[in-house]
Short mmCIF file of C-alpha atoms and ligand atoms in Angstrom, two decimals:
data_model
loop_
_atom_site.label_atom_id
_atom_site.label_comp_id
_atom_site.label_asym_id
_atom_site.label_seq_id
_atom_site.Cartn_x
_atom_site.Cartn_y
_atom_site.Cartn_z
CA MET A 10 126.30 95.51 134.06
CA PHE A 11 123.16 95.91 131.86
CA ARG A 12 121.64 94.63 129.76
CA CYS A 13 120.72 96.24 125.85
CA ILE A 14 120.20 96.71 122.85
CA ARG A 15 122.18 97.50 119.99
CA VAL A 16 120.87 100.19 117.86
CA PRO A 17 122.35 101.50 114.65
CA LYS A 18 122.34 105.81 115.75
CA TYR A 19 120.14 106.68 112.82
CA PHE A 20 116.90 104.09 114.31
CA GLY A 21 117.93 105.42 118.04
CA GLU A 22 115.13 107.70 119.11
CA THR A 23 112.45 105.45 116.85
CA ALA A 24 113.54 102.32 119.05
CA ARG A 25 114.19 104.69 122.44
CA ARG A 26 110.29 105.37 121.22
CA ARG A 27 109.44 102.08 120.62
CA LEU A 28 110.94 101.35 124.31
CA ILE A 29 109.08 103.70 126.02
CA SER A 30 105.50 103.17 124.73
CA SER A 31 106.06 99.46 125.37
CA GLY A 32 107.27 100.33 128.89
CA MET A 33 110.77 98.02 128.04
CA LEU A 34 113.16 100.94 128.65
CA ASP A 35 115.55 100.48 131.61
CA PRO A 36 115.38 103.86 133.18
CA GLY A 37 118.53 102.55 135.73
CA ALA A 38 120.99 103.23 133.69
CA LYS A 39 122.11 105.87 130.49
CA ILE A 40 122.20 105.39 127.31
CA ARG A 41 125.36 105.37 125.61
CA ILE A 42 126.64 105.84 122.41
CA ASP A 43 128.98 103.52 120.93
CA ASN A 44 130.84 104.23 117.59
CA ASP A 45 128.20 103.74 115.01
CA SER A 46 125.41 102.16 117.44
CA ILE A 47 123.74 103.37 120.53
CA LEU A 48 123.38 100.98 123.31
CA ILE A 49 119.98 101.15 125.09
CA PRO A 50 119.15 99.48 128.18
CA ILE A 51 116.07 97.51 128.50
CA LEU A 52 113.99 95.75 130.50
CA ALA A 53 113.84 92.11 128.66
CA ASP A 54 115.35 90.00 127.41
CA THR A 55 115.12 90.30 123.57
CA PHE A 56 113.20 93.04 121.58
CA GLY A 57 112.58 93.25 117.83
CA ASP A 58 115.60 91.87 116.04
CA TYR A 59 118.30 94.49 118.16
CA ASP A 60 121.43 92.37 119.27
CA VAL A 61 121.14 91.84 122.94
CA ILE A 62 124.50 92.39 125.27
CA ASP A 63 125.41 92.84 128.48
CA ALA A 64 127.09 96.57 128.55
CA ASP A 65 128.81 98.64 131.02
CA LEU A 66 126.73 101.41 130.97
CA GLU A 67 126.22 104.35 133.83
CA PRO A 68 123.75 104.36 136.50
CA THR A 69 121.12 107.14 136.72
CA GLU A 70 120.51 108.70 139.75
CA HIS A 71 117.12 106.75 141.07
CA ARG A 72 114.40 109.04 139.90
CA GLU A 73 110.61 107.70 139.69
CA THR A 74 110.24 106.98 136.43
CA ASP A 75 107.40 104.98 136.55
CA TYR A 76 103.62 107.24 136.23
CA ARG A 77 101.26 104.62 138.12
CA ASN A 78 103.83 105.15 141.15
CA VAL A 79 103.25 108.38 141.58
CA ALA A 80 99.92 109.25 140.45
CA ASN A 81 96.98 110.75 142.83
CA ILE A 82 94.98 108.04 142.42
CA PRO A 83 92.73 105.72 144.04
CA GLU A 84 95.18 103.07 145.46
CA GLU A 85 92.89 100.21 144.69
CA LEU A 86 92.15 101.93 140.85
CA LYS A 87 95.86 101.95 140.22
CA GLU A 88 96.42 98.54 138.84
CA LEU A 89 94.59 99.65 135.73
CA LEU A 90 96.66 102.24 135.13
CA PRO A 91 97.31 101.36 130.97
CA ASN A 92 101.47 100.57 131.33
CA SER A 93 101.18 100.97 127.58
CA TYR A 94 100.41 104.41 125.78
CA ASP A 95 101.28 105.64 121.82
CA ILE A 96 103.55 108.98 121.80
CA ILE A 97 103.68 111.03 119.55
CA GLY A 98 106.58 114.01 119.12
CA ASP A 99 105.79 115.09 122.52
CA ILE A 100 102.01 113.59 123.43
CA ALA A 101 101.31 110.83 125.15
CA VAL A 102 98.14 109.98 123.94
CA VAL A 103 96.48 107.74 126.34
CA LYS A 104 93.68 105.19 126.50
CA PHE A 105 92.14 104.88 129.77
CA PRO A 106 89.08 102.61 130.93
CA ASP A 107 85.84 103.73 132.23
CA GLU A 108 86.58 103.63 135.93
CA LEU A 109 89.32 105.57 135.46
CA VAL A 110 87.92 108.69 133.42
CA PRO A 111 87.32 110.54 136.20
CA TYR A 112 91.37 110.28 137.81
CA ALA A 113 92.60 111.16 133.91
CA GLU A 114 93.67 114.42 135.10
CA ALA A 115 95.95 112.94 138.02
CA ALA A 116 97.45 109.89 136.80
CA GLY A 117 98.02 112.43 133.09
CA ASP A 118 100.06 114.67 135.46
CA ALA A 119 101.79 111.99 137.12
CA LEU A 120 103.34 110.60 133.44
CA LEU A 121 104.33 114.12 132.59
CA ARG A 122 106.25 114.59 135.59
CA THR A 123 108.00 111.46 135.49
CA THR A 124 108.53 111.46 131.22
CA SER A 125 110.57 114.47 130.66
CA SER A 126 110.14 114.56 126.86
CA LEU A 127 106.74 115.01 127.26
CA ARG A 128 105.08 118.41 126.60
CA ALA A 129 101.20 116.76 126.83
CA VAL A 130 99.07 114.33 127.40
CA MET A 131 96.12 113.11 125.99
CA MET A 132 93.20 111.44 126.47
CA ASP A 133 92.66 108.94 124.00
CA LEU A 134 88.34 108.28 123.35
CA GLY A 135 88.82 106.86 120.17
CA VAL A 136 89.00 106.70 116.40
CA LYS A 137 85.54 108.14 114.82
CA GLY A 138 83.83 108.51 111.52
CA GLU A 139 85.29 108.05 107.88
CA LEU A 140 88.28 110.19 108.27
CA ARG A 141 89.23 107.99 111.53
CA VAL A 142 89.98 110.55 113.12
CA ARG A 143 90.69 110.81 116.95
CA ASP A 144 88.70 112.26 119.85
CA ILE A 145 91.01 113.25 122.27
CA ARG A 146 91.11 115.62 124.80
CA MET A 147 93.97 117.11 126.69
CA ILE A 148 94.65 116.29 130.14
CA ALA A 149 97.92 117.93 131.22
CA GLY A 150 100.48 119.90 129.93
CA SER A 151 100.21 122.68 127.41
CA GLY A 152 99.97 123.56 123.73
CA THR A 153 97.86 122.28 120.67
CA SER A 154 97.89 119.13 119.48
CA GLU A 155 100.72 119.10 116.90
CA THR A 156 103.41 118.23 117.43
CA ILE A 157 106.62 116.84 115.78
CA HIS A 158 107.46 113.19 115.08
CA LYS A 159 110.50 111.53 114.64
CA GLU A 160 110.61 108.01 113.06
CA PHE A 161 113.76 106.53 110.78
CA GLY A 162 114.81 109.81 110.12
CA VAL A 163 111.88 111.50 108.75
CA THR A 164 110.53 114.18 110.68
CA MET A 165 107.15 115.09 110.14
CA ILE A 166 104.18 116.94 111.20
CA ALA A 167 101.26 115.30 112.86
CA ASP A 168 98.12 116.56 114.61
CA PRO A 169 95.96 113.68 116.30
CA GLY A 170 93.30 116.02 116.92
CA LYS A 171 92.49 116.41 112.85
CA ALA A 172 94.34 113.63 110.97
CA TYR A 173 94.42 109.83 112.12
CA PHE A 174 98.21 109.18 112.41
CA ASN A 175 100.09 105.77 113.93
CA PRO A 176 102.96 105.82 115.88
CA ARG A 177 103.13 102.10 116.26
CA LEU A 178 103.52 101.60 111.99
CA SER A 179 106.77 102.51 112.03
CA THR A 180 108.35 99.10 111.62
CA GLU A 181 105.65 98.13 108.95
CA ARG A 182 106.83 101.28 107.25
CA MET A 183 109.93 100.76 107.10
CA ARG A 184 109.11 96.85 105.62
CA ILE A 185 107.78 98.17 102.77
CA ALA A 186 110.01 101.04 102.12
CA SER A 187 112.63 98.37 102.06
CA MET A 188 111.06 96.34 99.31
CA VAL A 189 110.08 99.66 97.23
CA LYS A 190 112.58 99.04 93.70
CA ASP A 191 114.44 101.89 91.80
CA ASN A 192 111.57 104.42 89.30
CA GLU A 193 108.52 102.31 90.90
CA ILE A 194 104.82 103.89 90.94
CA ILE A 195 103.65 103.99 94.30
CA ILE A 196 99.96 105.07 95.46
CA ASP A 197 99.54 105.60 99.19
CA MET A 198 94.85 105.15 99.08
CA PHE A 199 94.86 106.69 102.71
CA ALA A 200 97.84 108.61 103.87
CA GLY A 201 97.01 110.28 106.63
CA VAL A 202 99.65 113.01 106.85
CA ALA A 203 101.54 110.98 104.51
CA PRO A 204 104.05 108.71 107.04
CA PHE A 205 104.27 105.89 104.44
CA PRO A 206 105.55 107.84 101.11
CA LEU A 207 107.44 109.91 103.64
CA VAL A 208 109.40 106.92 104.82
CA ILE A 209 109.48 104.97 101.30
CA ALA A 210 110.55 108.49 99.17
CA LYS A 211 113.50 108.65 102.41
CA HIS A 212 114.59 105.19 102.52
CA SER A 213 114.53 104.45 98.64
CA LYS A 214 114.42 105.56 94.90
CA PRO A 215 110.94 105.32 93.89
CA SER A 216 110.33 108.04 90.64
CA VAL A 217 106.83 108.98 92.28
CA ILE A 218 104.27 108.88 95.07
CA TYR A 219 100.63 109.91 94.70
CA SER A 220 99.33 110.25 98.16
CA ILE A 221 95.55 110.71 99.02
CA ASP A 222 93.43 111.30 101.61
CA LEU A 223 89.86 112.71 102.11
CA ASN A 224 90.59 114.55 105.13
CA GLU A 225 91.23 118.79 104.61
CA ASP A 226 93.48 118.96 106.91
CA ALA A 227 95.66 115.13 106.57
CA ALA A 228 95.87 116.49 102.68
CA GLU A 229 97.73 120.25 104.48
CA LEU A 230 99.67 118.67 106.83
CA MET A 231 100.90 116.02 103.87
CA LYS A 232 101.24 119.04 102.24
CA ARG A 233 103.73 120.88 104.98
CA ASN A 234 105.54 117.46 105.22
CA ILE A 235 106.12 117.07 101.73
CA LYS A 236 107.91 120.58 102.04
CA LEU A 237 109.62 120.38 105.13
CA ASN A 238 110.87 116.82 104.07
CA ARG A 239 111.93 118.08 100.53
CA ALA A 240 110.23 115.23 99.37
CA SER A 241 109.23 117.01 95.47
CA ASN A 242 108.52 112.80 94.58
CA ILE A 243 105.39 112.33 96.67
CA ILE A 244 101.84 113.99 94.68
CA PRO A 245 99.75 115.39 97.32
CA LEU A 246 96.11 114.80 96.67
CA CYS A 247 92.91 115.59 98.39
CA GLY A 248 89.65 113.65 98.24
CA ASP A 249 88.12 109.78 97.61
CA ALA A 250 90.43 107.62 96.68
CA SER A 251 88.46 105.53 94.90
CA ILE A 252 87.96 108.61 92.03
CA LEU A 253 91.21 110.21 92.62
CA ILE A 254 93.32 107.04 91.46
CA LYS A 255 91.24 106.33 87.97
CA ASP A 256 92.93 109.09 86.40
CA LEU A 257 96.90 108.26 88.00
CA PRO A 258 99.04 106.10 85.93
CA SER A 259 99.43 102.78 86.45
CA ALA A 260 101.17 101.58 89.50
CA ASP A 261 103.81 98.79 90.90
CA ARG A 262 102.23 99.42 94.91
CA ILE A 263 99.65 100.57 96.42
CA ILE A 264 99.29 100.77 100.07
CA MET A 265 95.80 100.85 101.58
CA ASN A 266 95.69 101.40 105.43
CA LEU A 267 92.19 101.39 106.29
CA PRO A 268 91.97 98.38 108.16
CA GLN A 269 88.11 98.92 108.46
CA ILE A 270 86.51 98.96 104.88
CA ALA A 271 90.04 98.77 102.54
CA ASP A 272 88.69 95.34 100.62
CA SER A 273 85.82 97.25 99.35
CA PHE A 274 88.28 99.62 97.65
CA LEU A 275 90.30 96.76 96.74
CA HIS A 276 88.55 96.28 92.93
CA ASP A 277 89.42 100.02 92.73
CA ALA A 278 93.06 99.56 93.74
CA LEU A 279 93.92 96.26 91.03
CA SER A 280 92.02 98.13 88.28
CA ASN A 281 95.47 100.70 88.61
CA LEU A 282 97.59 98.24 89.27
CA LYS A 283 100.57 96.31 86.82
CA ASP A 284 100.07 93.45 86.18
CA GLY A 285 102.48 91.42 89.24
CA GLY A 286 102.11 94.90 91.11
CA THR A 287 101.47 94.29 95.22
CA VAL A 288 99.07 95.96 97.18
CA HIS A 289 99.98 96.07 100.87
CA MET A 290 96.09 96.44 101.89
CA HIS A 291 95.00 96.57 106.07
CA LYS A 292 91.90 94.27 107.13
CA ILE A 293 90.89 92.98 110.68
CA MET A 294 90.28 89.62 110.29
CA GLU A 295 89.14 86.82 113.06
CA ARG A 296 92.51 85.19 113.61
CA ALA A 297 90.36 81.77 113.51
CA SER A 298 88.81 81.97 110.40
CA SER A 299 91.25 84.56 108.42
CA ASP A 300 92.37 81.18 106.05
CA GLU A 301 88.33 81.64 105.02
CA THR A 302 88.58 85.47 105.05
CA ILE A 303 91.65 85.22 102.40
CA THR A 304 89.86 82.87 100.25
CA GLU A 305 87.20 84.33 100.55
CA LEU A 306 88.78 88.06 99.38
CA ILE A 307 90.23 85.62 96.31
CA ASN A 308 87.22 84.91 94.88
CA GLU A 309 85.66 87.91 95.33
CA MET A 310 88.23 89.51 93.10
CA LYS A 311 88.07 86.40 90.76
CA LYS A 312 84.57 87.51 89.59
CA LYS A 313 85.02 90.99 89.67
CA GLY A 314 87.94 89.73 86.64
CA TYR A 315 91.28 89.96 88.95
CA SER A 316 93.73 87.14 89.88
CA ILE A 317 94.91 87.68 92.98
CA ARG A 318 97.46 85.88 94.99
CA ILE A 319 98.70 86.20 98.97
CA ASP A 320 102.50 86.69 98.51
CA ARG A 321 102.43 87.48 102.91
CA GLU A 322 100.33 88.11 105.93
CA VAL A 323 101.81 90.10 108.99
CA GLU A 324 99.85 90.40 111.71
CA LEU A 325 100.04 93.97 113.34
CA LYS A 326 98.27 94.14 116.15
CA THR A 327 95.27 92.49 118.25
CA TYR A 328 92.34 94.46 117.20
CA SER A 329 89.63 92.43 120.00
CA PRO A 330 89.99 89.05 121.71
CA THR A 331 88.97 86.68 119.08
CA MET A 332 90.50 89.71 115.93
CA SER A 333 93.03 90.85 114.95
CA VAL A 334 94.77 93.84 112.56
CA TYR A 335 96.60 92.09 109.41
CA VAL A 336 98.70 93.08 106.51
CA LEU A 337 97.90 91.76 103.26
CA ASP A 338 100.81 91.52 100.13
CA ILE A 339 98.18 91.09 97.33
CA ILE A 340 100.23 89.92 94.42
CA LYS A 341 98.12 90.47 90.48
CA GLY A 342 97.98 87.83 88.67
CA SER A 343 98.47 84.42 89.26
C1 SAM B 412 93.81 104.53 108.92
S1 SAM B 412 93.79 105.73 108.83
C2 SAM B 412 95.62 105.51 107.92
C3 SAM B 412 96.39 107.31 107.91
C4 SAM B 412 98.12 106.43 107.34
N1 SAM B 412 98.42 105.69 106.04
C5 SAM B 412 98.69 106.29 108.55
O1 SAM B 412 99.43 105.80 108.66
O2 SAM B 412 99.02 107.72 109.30
C6 SAM B 412 92.83 106.21 107.14
C7 SAM B 412 92.63 107.47 106.27
O3 SAM B 412 91.51 106.93 105.06
C8 SAM B 412 91.18 108.28 104.88
N2 SAM B 412 90.36 108.04 104.23
C9 SAM B 412 88.96 107.55 104.21
N3 SAM B 412 88.16 107.27 103.33
C10 SAM B 412 89.22 107.62 102.16
C11 SAM B 412 88.71 108.09 100.85
N4 SAM B 412 87.37 107.59 100.64
N5 SAM B 412 89.24 108.36 99.61
C12 SAM B 412 90.58 108.69 100.56
N6 SAM B 412 90.82 108.25 101.62
C13 SAM B 412 90.14 108.14 102.49
C14 SAM B 412 91.33 108.64 106.40
O4 SAM B 412 90.85 110.21 106.47
C15 SAM B 412 92.18 108.51 107.26
O5 SAM B 412 93.41 109.38 107.31
#
């Protein structure tokens, strides 16, 4: 018997990727289809909200799947090898501590040999500049940094070397999609290659989604993704969101995924949001003082003439030892 999660077939690929990138996929058994579900073996007692059961799965022949065991690097450095990394399509994007940078190629090669779904491994040198593009360097494999990523039934072209893309936000994208009511007007101010608009267009029935990004490469990928998914209700726009938003109709919902500085655009968003409408704003906050930060934000908006309340605060990920990235669901009007 193997411990596994039961996942609707539709979400199987997304769940499998999340398990791999968090090091929780049990390589000891084969994934099995069970009517409309997929049973995926896991190395933990729970995973997200999925049902956990013990099932009779076929054991796999033993093949080393942990790249840390086969990486040709000094033994004493092996414990520094990261056990989690991003998988975007068929590319792994890995951040190494400084001590491992001289051995990045050897680590990348090991990852490629132990993960059959990968074509290339890139070293992550950090997200840089106003356009938030990741500085990446190919350390193993072949081809370019462009890839096809699948998420909740949406196929999207991503190129982490040209435009920001974060596969770890898939659950957040689905959370927003599930909140959207029929015929909503939506604006994504910082859309990248349009993952939020695409997941919303696939799973809900908005009338239109304006998808804005300043990065020309992101806007090009966005256009290709709209075509690929036949999402004719997504309108791609390239430019500064604080300017372009002024010419758009008032929205029911605005997405602001630019966690470093999104709050400096909040009044632009509120000026174009219907009363009772929602802003989903990503924001980096000190965990210990997030309540004070939110109170300051509410007061600042009050001074600018906007009454807002926070409907929900979701902690997305740890950003530093004391800070996290949050999403604030902000409602306009009291
Ligand atoms: C953190 S990324 C988010 C991308 C996307 N929402 C996602 O989930 O993959 C922020 C994006 O905002 C864009 N950006 C930065 N400043 C902008 C501005 N003033 N107007 C429009 N887009 C901007 C960047 O080019 C970048 O693609």
